[in-house]
Coordinates of N, CA and C and ligand atoms in Angstrom, one line a residue:
X2 N -28.8 -13.8 -18.5 CA -27.2 -14.1 -18.5 C -26.6 -12.8 -18.9
X3 N -25.5 -12.5 -18.2 CA -24.8 -11.1 -18.4 C -24.0 -11.2 -19.7
X4 N -24.0 -10.3 -20.5 CA -23.3 -10.2 -21.6 C -21.9 -9.4 -21.3
X5 N -21.1 -9.6 -22.4 CA -19.9 -8.9 -22.3 C -20.0 -7.5 -22.6
X6 N -19.3 -6.7 -21.6 CA -19.3 -5.2 -21.9 C -18.6 -4.8 -23.2
X7 N -17.8 -5.7 -23.6 CA -16.9 -5.4 -24.8 C -17.5 -5.5 -26.1
X8 N -17.1 -4.7 -27.0 CA -17.5 -5.0 -28.6 C -16.5 -6.2 -28.8
X9 N -16.6 -7.0 -29.9 CA -15.7 -8.0 -30.3 C -14.3 -7.6 -30.0
X10 N -13.5 -8.2 -29.3 CA -12.3 -7.8 -28.6 C -11.1 -7.5 -29.4
X11 N -10.1 -6.6 -28.8 CA -9.0 -6.5 -29.4 C -8.4 -7.8 -29.6
X12 N -7.6 -8.0 -30.6 CA -6.8 -9.3 -30.6 C -6.1 -9.4 -29.3
X13 N -6.2 -10.8 -28.7 CA -5.5 -10.9 -27.4 C -4.0 -10.8 -27.5
X14 N -3.4 -11.1 -28.6 CA -2.1 -10.8 -28.8 C -1.6 -9.3 -28.9
X15 N -2.6 -8.6 -29.1 CA -2.3 -7.2 -29.2 C -2.3 -6.7 -27.6
X16 N -3.5 -7.1 -26.9 CA -3.3 -6.9 -25.5 C -2.1 -7.3 -24.9
X17 N -1.6 -8.4 -25.1 CA -0.3 -8.9 -24.3 C 0.8 -7.8 -24.8
X18 N 0.9 -7.5 -26.1 CA 1.9 -6.6 -26.6 C 1.9 -5.5 -25.8
X19 N 0.5 -4.8 -25.8 CA 0.5 -3.5 -25.1 C 0.8 -3.5 -23.6
X20 N 0.7 -4.7 -23.0 CA 0.9 -4.8 -21.5 C 2.1 -5.2 -21.0
X21 N 2.9 -5.6 -22.0 CA 4.1 -6.3 -21.5 C 5.2 -5.4 -20.7
X22 N 5.1 -4.1 -20.9 CA 6.1 -3.4 -20.3 C 5.5 -2.9 -18.9
X23 N 4.4 -3.0 -18.6 CA 3.7 -2.5 -17.5 C 3.7 -3.5 -16.3
X24 N 3.7 -2.8 -15.2 CA 3.5 -3.5 -13.9 C 2.1 -3.8 -13.6
X25 N 1.9 -5.2 -13.4 CA 0.6 -5.6 -13.0 C 0.5 -6.3 -11.6
X26 N -0.1 -5.6 -10.7 CA -0.3 -6.2 -9.2 C -1.7 -6.4 -8.9
X27 N -1.7 -7.8 -8.4 CA -3.3 -8.1 -8.1 C -3.2 -7.7 -6.5
X28 N -4.1 -7.3 -5.9 CA -4.4 -7.2 -4.5 C -5.7 -7.9 -4.0
X29 N -5.6 -8.8 -3.3 CA -6.7 -9.6 -2.9 C -6.7 -9.6 -1.3
X30 N -7.9 -10.2 -0.8 CA -8.1 -10.3 0.7 C -9.7 -10.2 1.0
X31 N -10.0 -10.6 2.1 CA -11.4 -10.5 2.4 C -12.1 -9.3 2.5
X32 N -13.5 -9.4 2.5 CA -14.1 -8.0 2.4 C -13.7 -7.0 3.7
X33 N -13.1 -6.0 3.5 CA -12.7 -5.0 4.6 C -11.3 -5.3 5.1
X34 N -10.5 -6.1 4.4 CA -9.2 -6.3 4.8 C -8.2 -5.1 4.3
X35 N -8.7 -4.1 3.6 CA -8.2 -3.0 3.3 C -7.5 -2.9 1.9
X36 N -8.0 -3.6 1.0 CA -7.5 -3.6 -0.4 C -7.7 -2.2 -1.0
X37 N -8.9 -1.5 -0.8 CA -9.1 -0.3 -1.5 C -8.3 0.7 -0.9
X38 N -8.3 0.6 0.4 CA -7.3 1.9 1.2 C -5.9 1.8 0.6
X39 N -5.4 0.6 0.6 CA -3.8 0.5 0.3 C -3.7 0.7 -1.2
X40 N -4.6 0.4 -2.1 CA -4.6 0.6 -3.6 C -4.6 2.0 -3.9
X41 N -5.4 2.7 -3.1 CA -5.7 4.2 -3.4 C -4.2 4.9 -3.1
X42 N -3.9 4.6 -2.0 CA -2.3 5.1 -1.5 C -1.2 4.7 -2.5
X43 N -1.3 3.5 -2.9 CA -0.1 3.0 -3.8 C -0.2 3.6 -5.1
X44 N -1.3 3.8 -5.6 CA -1.7 4.2 -7.0 C -1.2 5.8 -7.0
X45 N -1.4 6.6 -5.8 CA -0.9 8.0 -5.9 C 0.7 7.9 -5.8
X46 N 1.2 7.0 -4.9 CA 2.7 7.2 -4.7 C 3.4 6.6 -6.1
X47 N 3.0 5.6 -6.9 CA 3.7 5.0 -7.8 C 3.1 5.5 -9.2
X48 N 1.9 6.2 -9.1 CA 1.4 6.8 -10.4 C 0.9 5.5 -11.1
X49 N 0.5 4.6 -10.5 CA -0.1 3.3 -11.2 C -1.8 3.7 -11.3
X50 N -2.4 2.8 -12.0 CA -3.9 3.0 -12.3 C -4.4 2.1 -11.2
X51 N -5.4 2.6 -10.4 CA -6.0 1.6 -9.5 C -7.3 1.1 -10.1
X52 N -7.2 -0.1 -10.5 CA -8.5 -0.8 -11.2 C -9.3 -1.6 -10.0
X53 N -10.2 -1.1 -9.4 CA -11.2 -1.7 -8.3 C -12.1 -2.4 -9.0
X54 N -12.2 -3.9 -8.9 CA -13.2 -4.6 -9.7 C -14.6 -4.1 -9.0
X55 N -14.6 -4.0 -7.6 CA -15.9 -3.6 -7.0 C -16.5 -2.4 -7.6
X56 N -15.4 -1.2 -7.7 CA -15.9 -0.1 -8.1 C -16.3 -0.2 -9.5
X57 N -15.6 -0.8 -10.4 CA -15.9 -0.8 -11.7 C -17.5 -1.5 -11.9
X58 N -17.6 -2.7 -11.1 CA -18.9 -3.4 -11.1 C -20.0 -2.5 -10.5
X59 N -19.7 -1.7 -9.4 CA -20.8 -0.6 -8.9 C -21.1 0.1 -10.1
X60 N -20.2 0.5 -10.8 CA -20.6 1.7 -11.9 C -21.4 0.7 -13.0
X61 N -21.2 -0.4 -13.2 CA -22.0 -1.3 -14.1 C -23.5 -1.4 -13.6
X62 N -23.5 -1.7 -12.1 CA -24.9 -1.9 -11.5 C -25.6 -0.6 -11.5
X63 N -25.2 0.5 -11.6 CA -25.9 1.8 -11.5 C -26.7 2.1 -12.8
X64 N -26.2 1.3 -13.7 CA -26.8 1.5 -15.1 C -28.4 1.1 -14.9
X65 N -29.3 2.0 -15.6 CA -30.7 1.6 -15.4 C -31.0 0.5 -16.5
X66 N -30.5 -0.6 -16.5 CA -30.7 -1.7 -17.5 C -30.8 -2.9 -16.8
X67 N -31.4 -3.9 -17.7 CA -31.6 -5.2 -16.8 C -30.2 -5.8 -16.5
X68 N -29.2 -5.5 -17.2 CA -27.8 -5.8 -17.0 C -27.4 -5.3 -15.6
X69 N -27.6 -4.1 -15.5 CA -27.4 -3.3 -14.3 C -28.0 -3.9 -13.1
X70 N -29.2 -4.2 -13.3 CA -30.1 -4.6 -12.3 C -29.6 -6.1 -11.8
X71 N -29.3 -6.8 -12.8 CA -28.7 -8.2 -12.5 C -27.4 -8.1 -11.7
X72 N -26.5 -7.2 -12.0 CA -25.2 -7.1 -11.3 C -25.4 -6.6 -9.8
X73 N -26.3 -5.7 -9.8 CA -26.7 -5.0 -8.5 C -27.1 -6.2 -7.5
X74 N -28.3 -6.9 -8.1 CA -28.6 -8.1 -7.2 C -27.6 -9.0 -6.8
X75 N -26.9 -9.2 -7.6 CA -25.6 -10.3 -7.3 C -24.8 -9.7 -6.2
X76 N -24.5 -8.4 -6.3 CA -23.6 -7.7 -5.4 C -24.3 -7.6 -4.1
X77 N -25.6 -7.3 -4.0 CA -26.4 -7.1 -2.8 C -26.5 -8.4 -2.2
X78 N -26.3 -9.6 -2.8 CA -26.3 -10.9 -2.1 C -25.1 -11.2 -1.5
X79 N -24.0 -10.6 -1.9 CA -22.6 -10.9 -1.5 C -21.9 -11.9 -2.3
X80 N -22.6 -12.3 -3.4 CA -22.0 -13.4 -4.4 C -21.1 -12.8 -5.4
X81 N -20.4 -13.6 -6.1 CA -19.5 -13.2 -7.3 C -20.3 -12.8 -8.5
X82 N -20.0 -11.8 -9.1 CA -20.5 -11.5 -10.6 C -19.8 -12.5 -11.6
X83 N -20.4 -13.0 -12.6 CA -20.1 -14.2 -13.5 C -18.6 -13.7 -14.1
X84 N -17.7 -14.7 -14.1 CA -16.3 -14.5 -14.2 C -15.9 -14.1 -15.6
X85 N -16.7 -14.5 -16.6 CA -16.6 -13.8 -17.9 C -16.7 -12.6 -18.0
X86 N -17.9 -12.0 -17.5 CA -18.2 -10.5 -17.4 C -17.0 -9.8 -16.9
X87 N -16.5 -10.3 -15.6 CA -15.5 -9.7 -14.8 C -14.4 -9.6 -15.7
X88 N -13.9 -10.5 -16.4 CA -12.6 -10.7 -17.2 C -12.6 -9.7 -18.3
X89 N -13.9 -9.7 -18.8 CA -14.1 -8.6 -20.1 C -14.0 -7.2 -19.6
X90 N -14.6 -7.1 -18.4 CA -14.5 -5.6 -17.8 C -13.0 -5.3 -17.4
X91 N -12.2 -6.1 -17.0 CA -10.8 -5.8 -16.6 C -10.0 -5.5 -17.9
X92 N -10.1 -6.5 -18.8 CA -9.4 -6.4 -20.0 C -9.6 -5.1 -20.7
X93 N -10.9 -4.7 -20.6 CA -11.3 -3.4 -21.3 C -10.7 -2.2 -20.7
X94 N -10.7 -2.3 -19.3 CA -10.0 -1.3 -18.5 C -8.4 -1.1 -18.5
X95 N -7.8 -2.4 -18.6 CA -6.5 -2.3 -18.9 C -6.0 -1.7 -20.3
X96 N -6.8 -2.1 -21.2 CA -6.5 -1.5 -22.6 C -6.6 -0.1 -22.8
X97 N -7.7 0.3 -22.0 CA -8.1 1.8 -22.2 C -7.0 2.5 -21.8
X98 N -6.1 1.9 -20.6 CA -5.1 2.8 -20.0 C -3.8 2.4 -20.4
X99 N -3.4 2.2 -21.8 CA -2.3 1.4 -22.0 C -1.0 2.4 -21.7
X100 N -1.2 3.9 -21.4 CA -0.3 4.6 -21.1 C 0.2 4.6 -19.7
X101 N -0.4 4.0 -18.7 CA -0.3 3.7 -17.3 C 1.2 3.1 -17.0
X102 N 1.9 3.6 -16.0 CA 3.1 2.9 -15.8 C 2.9 1.4 -15.2
X103 N 1.8 1.2 -14.4 CA 1.4 0.1 -13.8 C 0.0 0.0 -13.4
X104 N -0.5 -1.2 -13.1 CA -2.1 -1.4 -12.5 C -2.0 -2.0 -11.2
X105 N -2.8 -1.5 -10.4 CA -3.3 -2.1 -9.2 C -4.5 -2.7 -9.3
X106 N -4.6 -4.1 -9.4 CA -6.0 -4.6 -9.6 C -6.4 -5.0 -8.4
X107 N -7.5 -4.5 -7.8 CA -7.9 -4.7 -6.6 C -9.3 -5.7 -6.7
X108 N -9.1 -6.7 -5.8 CA -10.4 -7.6 -6.0 C -10.5 -8.7 -6.9
X109 N -9.1 -9.0 -7.5 CA -9.1 -10.0 -8.6 C -7.8 -10.6 -8.4
X110 N -7.7 -12.1 -8.8 CA -8.8 -12.8 -9.0 C -9.6 -13.3 -7.8
X111 N -10.7 -13.7 -7.8 CA -11.6 -14.1 -6.8 C -12.1 -15.6 -7.0
X112 N -11.7 -16.1 -7.9 CA -12.0 -17.7 -8.2 C -10.9 -18.1 -8.9
X113 N -10.6 -19.3 -8.9 CA -9.5 -20.1 -9.6 C -9.7 -19.9 -11.0
X114 N -10.8 -19.9 -11.7 CA -11.0 -19.9 -13.1 C -10.6 -18.3 -13.5
X115 N -10.8 -17.2 -12.6 CA -10.4 -16.0 -13.1 C -8.9 -15.9 -13.1
X116 N -8.3 -16.5 -12.2 CA -6.7 -16.4 -12.2 C -6.3 -17.1 -13.7
X117 N -6.8 -18.2 -14.0 CA -6.4 -19.2 -15.2 C -6.9 -18.1 -16.3
X118 N -8.0 -17.6 -16.2 CA -8.5 -17.0 -17.6 C -7.9 -15.6 -17.8
X119 N -7.1 -15.0 -16.9 CA -6.4 -13.9 -16.9 C -5.2 -14.1 -18.1
X120 N -4.8 -15.3 -17.9 CA -3.8 -15.7 -18.9 C -4.0 -15.2 -20.4
X121 N -5.4 -15.2 -20.5 CA -5.9 -14.7 -21.8 C -5.2 -13.5 -22.3
X122 N -4.9 -12.6 -21.4 CA -4.2 -11.3 -21.9 C -2.8 -11.6 -22.2
X123 N -2.3 -12.8 -21.8 CA -0.9 -13.0 -22.3 C 0.2 -13.1 -21.3
X124 N -0.1 -12.5 -20.1 CA 0.9 -12.6 -19.1 C 0.5 -12.6 -17.7
X125 N 1.2 -13.2 -16.8 CA 0.8 -13.2 -15.5 C 1.1 -12.0 -14.8
X126 N 0.5 -11.5 -13.6 CA 1.1 -10.4 -12.9 C 2.2 -10.4 -12.4
X127 N 3.0 -9.4 -12.2 CA 4.1 -9.3 -11.5 C 4.3 -10.0 -10.1
X128 N 3.3 -9.6 -9.3 CA 3.0 -10.4 -8.0 C 1.6 -10.2 -7.6
X129 N 1.2 -11.0 -6.6 CA -0.2 -11.0 -6.0 C 0.0 -10.9 -4.5
X130 N -0.6 -9.6 -4.0 CA -0.5 -9.2 -2.6 C -1.8 -9.6 -2.0
X131 N -1.6 -10.3 -0.8 CA -2.9 -10.8 -0.1 C -3.0 -10.0 1.2
X132 N -3.9 -9.3 1.4 CA -4.1 -8.7 2.9 C -4.7 -9.7 3.7
X133 N -4.1 -10.0 4.8 CA -4.7 -11.2 5.6 C -5.3 -10.5 6.9
X134 N -6.5 -10.8 7.1 CA -7.2 -10.3 8.3 C -8.0 -11.1 8.9
X135 N -8.3 -11.0 10.3 CA -9.2 -11.9 11.0 C -10.8 -11.6 10.5
X136 N -11.6 -12.6 10.6 CA -13.1 -12.3 10.4 C -13.4 -11.3 11.4
X137 N -13.1 -11.1 12.4 CA -13.7 -10.2 13.6 C -13.3 -8.8 13.0
X138 N -12.1 -8.6 12.8 CA -11.6 -7.3 12.3 C -12.5 -6.9 11.0
X139 N -12.4 -7.9 10.0 CA -13.3 -7.5 8.9 C -14.7 -7.0 9.2
X140 N -15.4 -7.8 10.0 CA -16.7 -7.3 10.3 C -16.8 -6.0 11.1
X141 N -15.8 -5.9 12.1 CA -16.0 -4.6 12.7 C -15.7 -3.5 11.8
X142 N -14.8 -3.6 10.9 CA -14.4 -2.5 10.0 C -15.7 -2.1 9.0
X143 N -16.3 -3.3 8.5 CA -17.1 -3.0 7.7 C -18.6 -2.4 8.3
X144 N -19.0 -3.0 9.4 CA -20.0 -2.4 10.2 C -19.8 -0.9 10.5
X145 N -18.6 -0.5 10.9 CA -18.2 0.9 11.2 C -18.5 1.6 9.9
X146 N -17.9 1.3 8.8 CA -18.1 1.9 7.5 C -19.6 2.2 7.3
X147 N -20.4 0.9 7.6 CA -21.8 0.9 7.2 C -22.6 2.1 7.9
X148 N -22.0 2.5 8.8 CA -22.7 3.5 9.6 C -22.8 4.9 8.9
X149 N -21.9 5.0 7.9 CA -21.9 6.2 7.1 C -22.9 6.0 5.8
X150 N -23.3 4.7 5.5 CA -24.3 4.4 4.6 C -23.8 4.6 3.2
X151 N -22.4 4.6 2.8 CA -21.8 4.7 1.5 C -22.0 3.6 0.7
X152 N -22.1 2.4 1.4 CA -21.9 1.1 0.5 C -23.1 0.4 1.0
X153 N -24.0 0.0 -0.1 CA -25.3 -0.8 0.2 C -24.9 -2.0 0.6
X154 N -23.8 -2.7 0.5 CA -23.3 -4.0 1.0 C -23.0 -4.1 2.4
X155 N -22.8 -2.9 2.8 CA -22.3 -2.9 4.3 C -23.2 -3.1 5.3
X156 N -24.2 -4.1 5.4 CA -25.1 -4.4 6.4 C -24.6 -5.9 6.9
X157 N -25.2 -6.1 8.1 CA -24.7 -7.4 8.7 C -24.9 -8.6 7.8
X158 N -26.1 -8.8 7.3 CA -26.4 -10.0 6.5 C -25.5 -10.1 5.1
X159 N -25.3 -9.1 4.6 CA -24.5 -9.0 3.3 C -23.1 -9.3 3.6
X160 N -22.7 -8.7 4.8 CA -21.4 -8.8 5.1 C -20.9 -10.3 5.5
X161 N -21.8 -11.0 6.2 CA -21.7 -12.4 6.4 C -21.5 -13.3 5.0
X162 N -22.5 -12.9 4.0 CA -22.4 -13.5 2.8 C -21.1 -13.2 2.1
X163 N -20.8 -12.0 2.1 CA -19.5 -11.7 1.5 C -18.4 -12.5 2.0
X164 N -18.3 -12.5 3.4 CA -17.3 -13.5 4.1 C -17.5 -15.1 3.6
X165 N -18.7 -15.5 3.6 CA -19.0 -16.8 3.2 C -18.3 -17.1 1.8
X166 N -18.5 -16.0 0.8 CA -18.1 -16.1 -0.4 C -16.6 -16.2 -0.4
X167 N -15.9 -15.2 0.3 CA -14.6 -15.0 0.3 C -14.0 -16.5 0.7
X168 N -14.4 -17.1 1.8 CA -13.8 -18.4 2.3 C -14.0 -19.6 1.5
X169 N -15.1 -19.5 0.7 CA -15.4 -20.6 0.0 C -14.9 -20.6 -1.4
X170 N -14.9 -19.4 -2.1 CA -14.3 -19.2 -3.3 C -13.0 -18.6 -3.7
X171 N -12.7 -17.5 -2.7 CA -11.6 -16.6 -2.9 C -10.4 -17.2 -2.1
X172 N -10.5 -18.0 -1.0 CA -9.2 -18.5 -0.5 C -8.6 -19.6 -1.1
X173 N -9.3 -20.4 -1.9 CA -8.6 -21.4 -2.8 C -7.7 -20.7 -3.7
X174 N -7.8 -19.5 -4.1 CA -7.0 -18.7 -5.0 C -5.8 -18.5 -4.3
X175 N -6.0 -18.2 -3.0 CA -4.7 -17.8 -2.3 C -3.8 -19.1 -2.1
X176 N -4.5 -20.1 -2.0 CA -3.6 -21.3 -1.6 C -3.0 -21.7 -3.0
X177 N -3.6 -21.6 -4.0 CA -3.3 -22.0 -5.5 C -2.0 -21.1 -6.0
X178 N -2.2 -19.9 -5.9 CA -1.2 -18.9 -6.4 C 0.1 -18.6 -5.6
X179 N 1.1 -18.1 -6.2 CA 2.3 -17.8 -5.4 C 1.8 -16.3 -4.9
X180 N 1.7 -16.2 -3.5 CA 1.2 -14.7 -3.2 C 2.1 -14.2 -2.1
X181 N 2.2 -12.8 -2.0 CA 3.0 -12.3 -0.8 C 1.8 -11.9 0.2
X182 N 2.0 -12.4 1.3 CA 1.0 -12.3 2.3 C 1.4 -11.3 3.2
X183 N 0.6 -10.2 3.5 CA 0.9 -9.1 4.4 C -0.3 -9.1 5.4
X184 N 0.1 -8.8 6.5 CA -0.8 -8.8 7.8 C -1.7 -7.5 7.7
X185 N -3.1 -7.7 7.5 CA -4.0 -6.5 7.2 C -4.3 -5.9 8.6
X186 N -4.0 -6.6 9.7 CA -4.5 -6.2 11.0 C -3.9 -4.8 11.7
X187 N -2.8 -4.4 11.0 CA -1.9 -3.3 11.5 C -2.5 -2.0 11.0
X188 N -1.9 -1.0 11.6 CA -2.3 0.2 11.1 C -2.1 0.5 9.7
X189 N -2.9 1.5 9.0 CA -2.7 1.5 7.5 C -1.2 2.0 7.1
X190 N -0.6 2.8 7.9 CA 0.7 3.1 7.6 C 1.8 2.0 7.5
X191 N 1.5 1.1 8.5 CA 2.6 0.0 8.6 C 2.3 -1.0 7.3
X192 N 1.0 -1.1 7.0 CA 0.6 -2.0 6.0 C 1.2 -1.3 4.6
X193 N 1.0 -0.1 4.6 CA 1.4 0.7 3.3 C 3.0 0.4 3.2
X194 N 3.7 0.6 4.4 CA 5.3 0.6 4.3 C 5.5 -0.7 3.5
X195 N 4.9 -1.8 4.1 CA 5.2 -3.2 3.7 C 4.9 -3.4 2.2
X196 N 3.8 -2.8 1.7 CA 3.4 -3.0 0.3 C 4.4 -2.1 -0.5
X197 N 4.9 -1.0 0.0 CA 5.8 -0.2 -0.6 C 7.1 -0.9 -1.0
X198 N 7.7 -1.6 0.1 CA 9.0 -2.4 -0.1 C 8.7 -3.3 -0.9
X199 N 7.6 -4.1 -1.3 CA 7.5 -5.0 -2.1 C 7.5 -4.5 -3.6
X200 N 6.8 -3.4 -3.7 CA 6.8 -2.7 -4.9 C 8.3 -2.2 -5.4
X201 N 9.0 -1.6 -4.3 CA 10.4 -1.1 -4.6 C 11.3 -2.2 -4.8
X202 N 11.0 -3.4 -4.8 CA 11.9 -4.7 -4.9 C 11.8 -4.8 -6.3
X203 N 10.8 -4.4 -7.1 CA 10.9 -4.8 -8.6 C 11.7 -3.8 -9.3
X204 N 12.3 -2.7 -8.7 CA 12.8 -1.7 -9.3 C 14.4 -1.9 -9.4
Ligands
AP5_330 P1 -15.5 -4.9 -3.5 O1 -15.7 -3.7 -3.7 O2 -14.1 -5.2 -3.8 O3 -15.8 -5.4 -1.8 P2 -15.0 -6.3 -0.9 O4 -14.1 -7.3 -1.3 O5 -16.2 -6.8 0.0 O6 -14.1 -5.5 0.0 P3 -14.3 -4.0 0.6 O7 -14.3 -2.9 -0.6 O8 -15.4 -3.7 1.3 O9 -13.1 -3.8 1.5 P4 -11.5 -3.6 1.1 O10 -10.8 -4.8 1.5 O11 -11.3 -2.9 -0.1 O12 -11.2 -2.5 2.5 P5 -11.2 -1.0 2.5 O13 -10.0 -0.5 2.1 O14 -12.4 -0.4 1.7 O15 -16.6 -6.0 -4.3 C1 -17.8 -5.8 -4.0 C2 -18.6 -6.8 -4.8 O16 -18.1 -6.8 -6.3 C3 -18.3 -8.3 -4.3 O17 -18.9 -8.7 -3.1 C4 -18.6 -9.0 -5.6 O18 -20.1 -9.2 -5.6 C5 -18.3 -8.2 -6.6 N1 -16.8 -8.5 -7.1 C6 -15.8 -7.8 -7.1 N2 -14.7 -8.2 -7.5 C7 -15.0 -9.4 -8.1 C8 -14.5 -10.4 -9.0 N3 -13.2 -10.3 -9.1 N4 -15.4 -11.3 -9.4 C9 -16.8 -11.4 -9.1 N5 -17.3 -10.4 -8.7 C10 -16.4 -9.5 -8.0 O19 -11.4 -0.7 3.9 C11 -12.6 -1.1 4.7 C12 -12.9 -0.3 6.0 O20 -11.8 -0.5 6.8 C13 -12.7 1.4 5.5 O21 -13.6 1.9 6.2 C14 -11.2 1.7 5.7 O22 -11.1 3.0 6.3 C15 -11.0 0.8 7.0 N6 -9.5 0.3 7.1 C16 -9.0 0.0 6.0 N7 -7.5 -0.4 6.5 C17 -7.7 -0.3 7.8 C18 -6.5 -0.5 8.8 N8 -5.3 -0.9 8.4 N9 -6.8 -0.3 9.9 C19 -8.1 0.1 10.4 N10 -9.2 0.4 9.4 C20 -8.8 0.1 8.2

């Protein structure tokens, strides 16, 4: 069983206090829908912290420990890492960056229980952006990226499993939450402009 990366936590009321003035945006969507690409650009423009759950988990998976190997195995199967671990990892990273103006949390929540459990930090996100893309587009993009070999999970069987996980576990989150849906099929710049107008509407 995966253990929490956190030492016995900061009191959650303290977390709520520290995060209350910051913008928190969740960015979700299927594998290859463009979450990482958009979050990188938005973080640079608005000086927000980009917390990519996949990136944080890949860092954990690279540790030469039993826990690291377990996380790696789960990710290479295209399954979800247990939510308790993911929540603690997210909380830890939010609290470490209390000076940030805002957070773009990429790839969270991916299960209904993650959305509910986030309330443990004491506040909902300002909004949730969903990048909506067809299965065909997502597969094409990931197979193309797979040719560069940067991501161990960008091969056909794992891509299909990631999609299956997305449709069975992540889609219900989209239905349950109030989300801002943006078509992820368009060119990067067009999607970026739409995301910016959503963020600008907060000001
Ligand atoms: P994660 O790293 O988040 O992977 P993913 O969801 O499969 O998404 P990707 O990173 O592959 O794609 P993306 O949507 O970010 O698109 P990108 O911008 O990169 O998660 C990995 C794993 O970690 C999960 O499978 C799971 O095991 C675990 N995990 C993560 N979060 C978890 C959670 N909350 N709970 C439990 N487990 C969790 O773009 C993809 C490609 O398309 C790039 O080559 C890009 O250049 C290109 N592209 C992007 N936008 C466009 C565009 N508009 N037009 C053309 N090409 C584009």
